[in-house]
mmCIF file of C-alpha atoms in Angstrom:
data_model
loop_
_atom_site.group_PDB
_atom_site.id
_atom_site.type_symbol
_atom_site.label_atom_id
_atom_site.label_comp_id
_atom_site.label_asym_id
_atom_site.label_seq_id
_atom_site.Cartn_x
_atom_site.Cartn_y
_atom_site.Cartn_z
ATOM 1 C CA MET A 5 2.291 -14.012 5.198
ATOM 2 C CA ALA A 6 0.136 -11.650 6.954
ATOM 3 C CA GLN A 7 -3.204 -11.056 5.102
ATOM 4 C CA HIS A 8 -3.429 -7.780 3.240
ATOM 5 C CA ARG A 9 -6.743 -7.568 1.922
ATOM 6 C CA SER A 10 -6.835 -4.219 -0.287
ATOM 7 C CA ARG A 11 -5.266 -3.749 -3.782
ATOM 8 C CA TRP A 12 -4.935 -0.913 -6.082
ATOM 9 C CA ARG A 13 -7.779 -0.936 -8.526
ATOM 10 C CA THR A 14 -8.481 0.510 -11.944
ATOM 11 C CA SER A 15 -12.160 1.156 -10.548
ATOM 12 C CA GLY A 16 -14.100 0.738 -7.114
ATOM 13 C CA ALA A 17 -14.332 2.494 -4.190
ATOM 14 C CA ARG A 18 -11.778 0.213 -2.111
ATOM 15 C CA ARG A 19 -8.459 2.014 -1.462
ATOM 16 C CA PRO A 20 -5.395 0.673 -2.630
ATOM 17 C CA LEU A 21 -2.558 -0.982 -0.586
ATOM 18 C CA LEU A 22 1.160 -0.855 -1.196
ATOM 19 C CA SER A 23 3.415 -3.197 0.619
ATOM 20 C CA CYS A 24 7.280 -3.295 1.069
ATOM 21 C CA ALA A 25 8.519 -6.954 1.130
ATOM 22 C CA LEU A 26 12.036 -8.174 -0.287
ATOM 23 C CA MET A 27 10.635 -6.672 -3.537
ATOM 24 C CA ALA A 28 8.461 -3.663 -4.351
ATOM 25 C CA LEU A 29 4.750 -4.452 -5.133
ATOM 26 C CA LEU A 30 2.163 -2.222 -6.313
ATOM 27 C CA SER A 31 -1.980 -2.210 -6.695
ATOM 28 C CA PHE A 32 -3.844 1.030 -7.948
ATOM 29 C CA VAL A 33 -7.528 2.123 -7.493
ATOM 30 C CA ALA A 34 -8.186 4.627 -10.387
ATOM 31 C CA ALA A 35 -12.148 6.017 -11.224
ATOM 32 C CA GLY A 36 -14.077 4.594 -13.906
ATOM 33 C CA SER A 37 -15.009 7.942 -14.704
ATOM 34 C CA VAL A 38 -12.010 9.496 -15.903
ATOM 35 C CA VAL A 39 -10.141 7.033 -17.905
ATOM 36 C CA LEU A 40 -8.442 7.142 -21.488
ATOM 37 C CA ALA A 41 -10.025 5.180 -24.200
ATOM 38 C CA GLU A 42 -7.084 2.872 -23.864
ATOM 39 C CA GLY A 43 -7.612 2.297 -20.318
ATOM 40 C CA ILE A 44 -5.216 3.341 -17.122
ATOM 41 C CA VAL A 45 -1.439 4.332 -18.160
ATOM 42 C CA PHE A 46 1.228 3.260 -15.521
ATOM 43 C CA HIS A 47 4.632 4.847 -16.151
ATOM 44 C CA VAL A 48 7.200 2.201 -14.031
ATOM 45 C CA ALA A 49 10.363 4.423 -13.908
ATOM 46 C CA ASN A 50 13.818 3.454 -12.205
ATOM 47 C CA ARG A 51 16.037 5.700 -10.455
ATOM 48 C CA CYS A 52 18.223 3.291 -9.101
ATOM 49 C CA PRO A 53 21.487 3.241 -9.880
ATOM 50 C CA PHE A 54 21.392 -0.297 -11.187
ATOM 51 C CA PRO A 55 18.576 -1.881 -13.547
ATOM 52 C CA VAL A 56 15.453 -3.500 -12.273
ATOM 53 C CA TRP A 57 12.943 -6.177 -13.371
ATOM 54 C CA PRO A 58 9.542 -4.650 -12.405
ATOM 55 C CA ALA A 59 6.828 -7.556 -12.632
ATOM 56 C CA SER A 60 3.071 -7.309 -12.025
ATOM 57 C CA ALA A 61 0.464 -10.177 -10.996
ATOM 58 C CA PRO A 62 -3.271 -9.755 -11.829
ATOM 59 C CA ASN A 63 -5.943 -10.672 -9.218
ATOM 60 C CA THR A 64 -8.170 -13.752 -10.185
ATOM 61 C CA GLY A 65 -10.043 -12.706 -13.356
ATOM 62 C CA HIS A 66 -8.103 -9.981 -14.836
ATOM 63 C CA PRO A 67 -5.344 -9.795 -17.464
ATOM 64 C CA VAL A 68 -1.358 -10.200 -17.178
ATOM 65 C CA LEU A 69 0.222 -6.812 -18.154
ATOM 66 C CA ALA A 70 3.265 -6.822 -20.257
ATOM 67 C CA GLY A 71 3.857 -10.244 -20.231
ATOM 68 C CA GLY A 72 3.939 -9.955 -16.297
ATOM 69 C CA GLY A 73 7.791 -8.729 -16.020
ATOM 70 C CA PHE A 74 10.195 -6.254 -17.847
ATOM 71 C CA LEU A 75 13.400 -4.846 -17.431
ATOM 72 C CA VAL A 76 14.256 -1.047 -16.858
ATOM 73 C CA PRO A 77 17.578 0.340 -17.049
ATOM 74 C CA PRO A 78 18.778 2.931 -14.701
ATOM 75 C CA GLY A 79 17.109 6.641 -15.395
ATOM 76 C CA LYS A 80 14.333 4.885 -17.839
ATOM 77 C CA SER A 81 10.905 3.677 -17.702
ATOM 78 C CA ARG A 82 8.326 1.272 -19.017
ATOM 79 C CA ARG A 83 4.926 2.697 -20.107
ATOM 80 C CA VAL A 84 2.150 0.130 -19.363
ATOM 81 C CA VAL A 85 -1.528 0.171 -20.117
ATOM 82 C CA ALA A 86 -4.040 -1.627 -18.042
ATOM 83 C CA PRO A 87 -8.036 -2.057 -18.883
ATOM 84 C CA VAL A 88 -9.846 0.392 -16.525
ATOM 85 C CA THR A 89 -11.059 -2.581 -14.351
ATOM 86 C CA TRP A 90 -7.937 -3.918 -13.891
ATOM 87 C CA ASN A 91 -6.913 -5.302 -10.310
ATOM 88 C CA GLY A 92 -3.555 -6.194 -9.119
ATOM 89 C CA ARG A 93 0.133 -5.495 -8.049
ATOM 90 C CA PHE A 94 3.571 -4.339 -9.244
ATOM 91 C CA TRP A 95 6.844 -4.905 -7.617
ATOM 92 C CA ALA A 96 10.634 -4.801 -8.456
ATOM 93 C CA ARG A 97 12.929 -7.733 -8.978
ATOM 94 C CA THR A 98 16.868 -7.293 -8.471
ATOM 95 C CA GLY A 99 20.137 -8.376 -9.245
ATOM 96 C CA CYS A 100 18.325 -10.826 -11.977
ATOM 97 C CA ASN A 101 20.679 -13.166 -14.448
ATOM 98 C CA PHE A 102 18.277 -14.805 -16.931
ATOM 99 C CA THR A 103 21.104 -16.024 -19.213
ATOM 100 C CA ALA A 104 21.389 -19.385 -17.718
ATOM 101 C CA ASN A 105 17.583 -20.174 -18.590
ATOM 102 C CA GLY A 106 16.971 -18.107 -21.222
ATOM 103 C CA GLY A 107 14.189 -16.272 -19.012
ATOM 104 C CA VAL A 108 12.012 -19.211 -19.427
ATOM 105 C CA GLY A 109 11.791 -20.305 -15.851
ATOM 106 C CA ALA A 110 14.378 -22.922 -13.742
ATOM 107 C CA ALA A 111 16.282 -22.134 -10.607
ATOM 108 C CA ALA A 112 15.636 -18.348 -8.958
ATOM 109 C CA ALA A 113 17.350 -16.095 -11.384
ATOM 110 C CA CYS A 114 16.786 -12.751 -9.180
ATOM 111 C CA LEU A 115 18.190 -11.931 -5.742
ATOM 112 C CA THR A 116 14.768 -10.322 -4.706
ATOM 113 C CA GLY A 117 11.194 -10.990 -6.105
ATOM 114 C CA ASP A 118 12.024 -13.790 -8.151
ATOM 115 C CA CYS A 119 8.938 -15.318 -9.672
ATOM 116 C CA GLU A 120 9.921 -19.023 -10.776
ATOM 117 C CA GLY A 121 13.090 -18.037 -12.712
ATOM 118 C CA ARG A 122 11.066 -16.498 -15.340
ATOM 119 C CA LEU A 123 11.970 -12.967 -17.102
ATOM 120 C CA ALA A 124 8.098 -12.985 -17.771
ATOM 121 C CA CYS A 125 6.415 -13.503 -14.843
ATOM 122 C CA ASN A 126 3.062 -14.583 -16.551
ATOM 123 C CA GLY A 127 0.853 -13.964 -13.587
ATOM 124 C CA SER A 128 3.019 -15.835 -11.111
ATOM 125 C CA VAL A 129 3.532 -13.744 -7.876
ATOM 126 C CA GLY A 130 6.908 -12.833 -6.721
ATOM 127 C CA ALA A 131 9.049 -14.258 -3.600
ATOM 128 C CA PRO A 132 9.202 -12.215 -0.706
ATOM 129 C CA PRO A 133 10.649 -10.422 0.851
ATOM 130 C CA ALA A 134 10.108 -7.610 -1.564
ATOM 131 C CA THR A 135 8.429 -3.959 -1.593
ATOM 132 C CA LEU A 136 4.856 -4.332 -2.433
ATOM 133 C CA VAL A 137 3.270 -1.429 -4.556
ATOM 134 C CA GLU A 138 -0.549 -1.795 -3.551
ATOM 135 C CA ASP A 139 -0.459 1.265 -1.268
ATOM 136 C CA VAL A 140 3.227 0.947 -0.440
ATOM 137 C CA SER A 141 3.832 -2.031 2.192
ATOM 138 C CA LEU A 142 6.514 -3.550 3.839
ATOM 139 C CA VAL A 143 4.138 -6.196 5.624
ATOM 140 C CA ASP A 144 6.294 -8.852 3.250
ATOM 141 C CA GLY A 145 9.584 -7.303 3.547
ATOM 142 C CA TYR A 146 11.743 -4.603 1.533
ATOM 143 C CA ASN A 147 14.050 -4.538 -1.077
ATOM 144 C CA LEU A 148 13.846 -0.956 -2.632
ATOM 145 C CA PRO A 149 12.347 2.126 -1.670
ATOM 146 C CA VAL A 150 9.194 3.283 -4.260
ATOM 147 C CA SER A 151 6.938 6.096 -4.614
ATOM 148 C CA VAL A 152 3.825 6.510 -6.205
ATOM 149 C CA SER A 153 2.144 9.635 -7.842
ATOM 150 C CA ALA A 154 -0.267 10.883 -10.588
ATOM 151 C CA VAL A 155 0.774 12.327 -13.610
ATOM 152 C CA PRO A 156 0.009 16.071 -13.446
ATOM 153 C CA GLY A 157 -3.199 17.119 -15.722
ATOM 154 C CA THR A 158 -4.339 13.792 -16.001
ATOM 155 C CA GLY A 159 -7.634 13.954 -13.963
ATOM 156 C CA ALA A 160 -6.140 14.122 -10.695
ATOM 157 C CA ALA A 161 -8.353 17.044 -8.992
ATOM 158 C CA ASP A 162 -5.847 17.097 -5.567
ATOM 159 C CA PRO A 163 -2.470 15.528 -6.943
ATOM 160 C CA SER A 164 -1.486 15.215 -3.014
ATOM 161 C CA LYS A 165 -4.144 12.524 -2.708
ATOM 162 C CA CYS A 166 -2.321 10.365 -5.158
ATOM 163 C CA ALA A 167 0.959 10.881 -3.625
ATOM 164 C CA ILE A 168 3.180 7.988 -1.514
ATOM 165 C CA ALA A 169 6.392 9.244 -0.352
ATOM 166 C CA GLY A 170 9.222 6.978 -0.592
ATOM 167 C CA CYS A 171 11.794 5.993 2.138
ATOM 168 C CA ALA A 172 13.553 8.592 4.559
ATOM 169 C CA ARG A 173 16.583 6.039 4.544
ATOM 170 C CA ASP A 174 17.596 2.606 3.546
ATOM 171 C CA VAL A 175 15.969 -0.254 5.122
ATOM 172 C CA ASN A 176 18.377 -2.863 4.008
ATOM 173 C CA ALA A 177 21.368 -0.592 5.931
ATOM 174 C CA ALA A 178 19.415 -0.601 9.285
ATOM 175 C CA CYS A 179 18.226 -4.498 8.847
ATOM 176 C CA PRO A 180 19.204 -6.472 11.903
ATOM 177 C CA PRO A 181 20.994 -9.349 11.575
ATOM 178 C CA GLU A 182 17.930 -11.857 11.807
ATOM 179 C CA LEU A 183 16.112 -10.280 9.124
ATOM 180 C CA GLN A 184 18.877 -10.066 6.740
ATOM 181 C CA VAL A 185 18.766 -11.299 3.150
ATOM 182 C CA THR A 186 22.104 -11.114 1.946
ATOM 183 C CA ALA A 187 24.354 -12.010 -1.500
ATOM 184 C CA ALA A 188 28.001 -12.074 -2.488
ATOM 185 C CA THR A 189 29.188 -8.846 -3.458
ATOM 186 C CA ALA A 190 30.229 -8.394 -6.971
ATOM 187 C CA GLY A 191 33.774 -8.008 -6.350
ATOM 188 C CA GLY A 192 33.571 -11.115 -4.548
ATOM 189 C CA GLY A 193 34.524 -9.578 -1.317
ATOM 190 C CA ALA A 194 34.295 -11.783 1.705
ATOM 191 C CA LYS A 195 31.558 -8.985 3.217
ATOM 192 C CA ALA A 196 27.930 -10.252 1.582
ATOM 193 C CA ALA A 197 25.653 -7.397 0.878
ATOM 194 C CA VAL A 198 22.224 -7.073 2.215
ATOM 195 C CA VAL A 199 19.887 -7.063 -0.523
ATOM 196 C CA ALA A 200 16.358 -7.439 1.313
ATOM 197 C CA CYS A 201 14.965 -6.985 4.751
ATOM 198 C CA LYS A 202 12.274 -9.880 5.638
ATOM 199 C CA SER A 203 9.465 -8.946 7.776
ATOM 200 C CA ALA A 204 9.340 -10.524 11.033
ATOM 201 C CA CYS A 205 6.349 -12.463 9.815
ATOM 202 C CA LEU A 206 8.346 -14.191 7.036
ATOM 203 C CA ALA A 207 11.211 -14.535 9.107
ATOM 204 C CA PHE A 208 9.555 -16.318 12.194
ATOM 205 C CA GLY A 209 6.394 -17.045 11.217
ATOM 206 C CA LEU A 210 4.430 -16.414 14.126
ATOM 207 C CA ASP A 211 0.844 -15.387 14.938
ATOM 208 C CA ALA A 212 1.955 -12.588 16.847
ATOM 209 C CA PHE A 213 4.043 -11.069 13.885
ATOM 210 C CA CYS A 214 1.505 -12.243 11.013
ATOM 211 C CA CYS A 215 -1.533 -11.105 12.763
ATOM 212 C CA ARG A 216 -3.090 -14.655 12.515
ATOM 213 C CA GLY A 217 -4.689 -17.009 14.742
ATOM 214 C CA ALA A 218 -5.250 -15.374 18.127
ATOM 215 C CA TYR A 219 -3.757 -12.353 16.721
ATOM 216 C CA ALA A 220 -6.057 -11.590 13.666
ATOM 217 C CA THR A 221 -7.785 -8.404 14.956
ATOM 218 C CA PRO A 222 -6.290 -4.775 15.041
ATOM 219 C CA ALA A 223 -6.813 -4.750 18.619
ATOM 220 C CA ALA A 224 -4.654 -8.224 19.355
ATOM 221 C CA CYS A 225 -1.783 -7.136 16.301
ATOM 222 C CA ARG A 226 -0.260 -4.061 17.303
ATOM 223 C CA GLY A 227 3.094 -4.384 15.732
ATOM 224 C CA SER A 228 6.571 -5.076 16.945
ATOM 225 C CA VAL A 229 10.155 -3.387 17.189
ATOM 226 C CA TYR A 230 10.397 -4.754 13.753
ATOM 227 C CA SER A 231 7.604 -3.025 11.954
ATOM 228 C CA ARG A 232 8.703 0.047 13.935
ATOM 229 C CA LEU A 233 11.835 -0.200 12.352
ATOM 230 C CA PHE A 234 10.249 -0.438 8.910
ATOM 231 C CA LYS A 235 7.887 2.225 9.815
ATOM 232 C CA ASP A 236 10.753 4.794 11.029
ATOM 233 C CA ALA A 237 12.419 4.299 7.823
ATOM 234 C CA CYS A 238 9.407 4.350 5.703
ATOM 235 C CA PRO A 239 6.561 6.484 7.142
ATOM 236 C CA ALA A 240 4.447 6.487 4.344
ATOM 237 C CA TYR A 241 4.513 2.698 3.858
ATOM 238 C CA TYR A 242 2.354 -0.024 5.834
ATOM 239 C CA SER A 243 4.470 -1.680 8.247
ATOM 240 C CA TYR A 244 2.489 -4.530 9.353
ATOM 241 C CA ALA A 245 -1.291 -5.703 8.346
ATOM 242 C CA TYR A 246 -3.306 -3.600 10.668
ATOM 243 C CA ASP A 247 -1.137 -0.229 10.398
ATOM 244 C CA THR A 248 -3.438 2.599 10.732
ATOM 245 C CA THR A 249 -0.730 5.250 10.000
ATOM 246 C CA ALA A 250 0.197 4.492 6.518
ATOM 247 C CA THR A 251 -0.539 6.911 3.546
ATOM 248 C CA THR A 252 -2.737 5.718 1.269
ATOM 249 C CA ALA A 253 -4.170 7.046 -2.088
ATOM 250 C CA SER A 254 -7.976 6.285 -1.374
ATOM 251 C CA GLY A 255 -8.756 9.811 -2.629
ATOM 252 C CA CYS A 256 -7.029 9.439 -6.128
ATOM 253 C CA ARG A 257 -8.760 9.552 -9.180
ATOM 254 C CA ALA A 258 -6.527 9.892 -12.179
ATOM 255 C CA ARG A 259 -5.859 8.537 -15.796
ATOM 256 C CA GLU A 260 -1.973 8.023 -15.467
ATOM 257 C CA TYR A 261 0.235 7.092 -12.598
ATOM 258 C CA VAL A 262 4.004 6.638 -11.921
ATOM 259 C CA ILE A 263 5.362 4.189 -9.962
ATOM 260 C CA THR A 264 9.180 5.012 -9.118
ATOM 261 C CA PHE A 265 11.406 2.838 -7.730
ATOM 262 C CA CYS A 266 14.619 4.439 -5.481
ATOM 263 C CA PRO A 267 12.464 7.989 -5.861
ATOM 264 C CA GLY A 268 15.322 9.882 -3.699
ATOM 265 C CA ARG A 269 19.170 9.513 -3.905
ATOM 266 C CA TRP A 270 19.983 5.990 -3.408
ATOM 267 C CA GLY A 271 21.060 5.802 0.341
ATOM 268 C CA GLY A 272 19.911 9.069 1.032
ATOM 269 C CA GLU A 273 16.692 11.395 1.684
ATOM 270 C CA PRO A 274 13.993 11.098 -0.527
ATOM 271 C CA ASP A 275 12.533 13.959 -2.954
ATOM 272 C CA GLY A 276 9.043 13.356 -2.462
ATOM 273 C CA GLY A 277 8.326 10.877 -5.444
ATOM 274 C CA ALA A 278 6.479 13.720 -7.481
ATOM 275 C CA ALA A 279 7.633 12.834 -10.652
ATOM 276 C CA ALA A 280 9.025 9.972 -12.459
ATOM 277 C CA ALA A 281 12.874 9.604 -13.885
ATOM 278 C CA GLN A 282 11.577 9.849 -17.356
ATOM 279 C CA ILE A 283 8.212 9.625 -18.738
#
């Protein structure tokens, strides 16, 4: 996996990073000077026409939030409270079935973003590819579009600095065969569905795609035809480790944030991700 050093934090000056891989993953930064007594609130909303199982993983020394994973049905949201100093990431899992193992871990239970077959990831990081919510990044691949915004009236002096838009189109629909992750369709048809799109680093493991070894500097790692595919579909997201054109939320200071999976019409144009499905 390419090195991706930024993470959303609930205090401190470093900017957040959101990466899109086979799941959607998020890390936030909120100012310690504007916080609720209970902490920072994340409204995790699902606008997809199918259920998603969001998950979170803390960085070392920080607590697990909401058990590390939960179900959000279509059109619903889940309120998650974090300590003001929390540092970590969120992503979404898709195509999950925990019936066979009771949600306690075994073989993979989700088509994308699986964390050791568990419903409650309990701090484990999901398997790529997935869209990462840290700013928003596709460095590890893509499974769902995601947007980030601040809840109006919760301390953001300039709400535009807290907004990261969704994708202009579905990456899975444009994913080349060599990057595709597929699964059988629900109707049992002969044609498998593309459920995620790997990054070139994940698919091929080459230093040039992973920005490591001789390519471990911004000057040497300049992206590829694959990262440009991600960038064309999702201009606001990080498309490779040293992408300097992604939208960040470095100037955002708010007490409540909305993380929206499928912020626009599924497979259609984005709506900018300015509000959650229901909060």
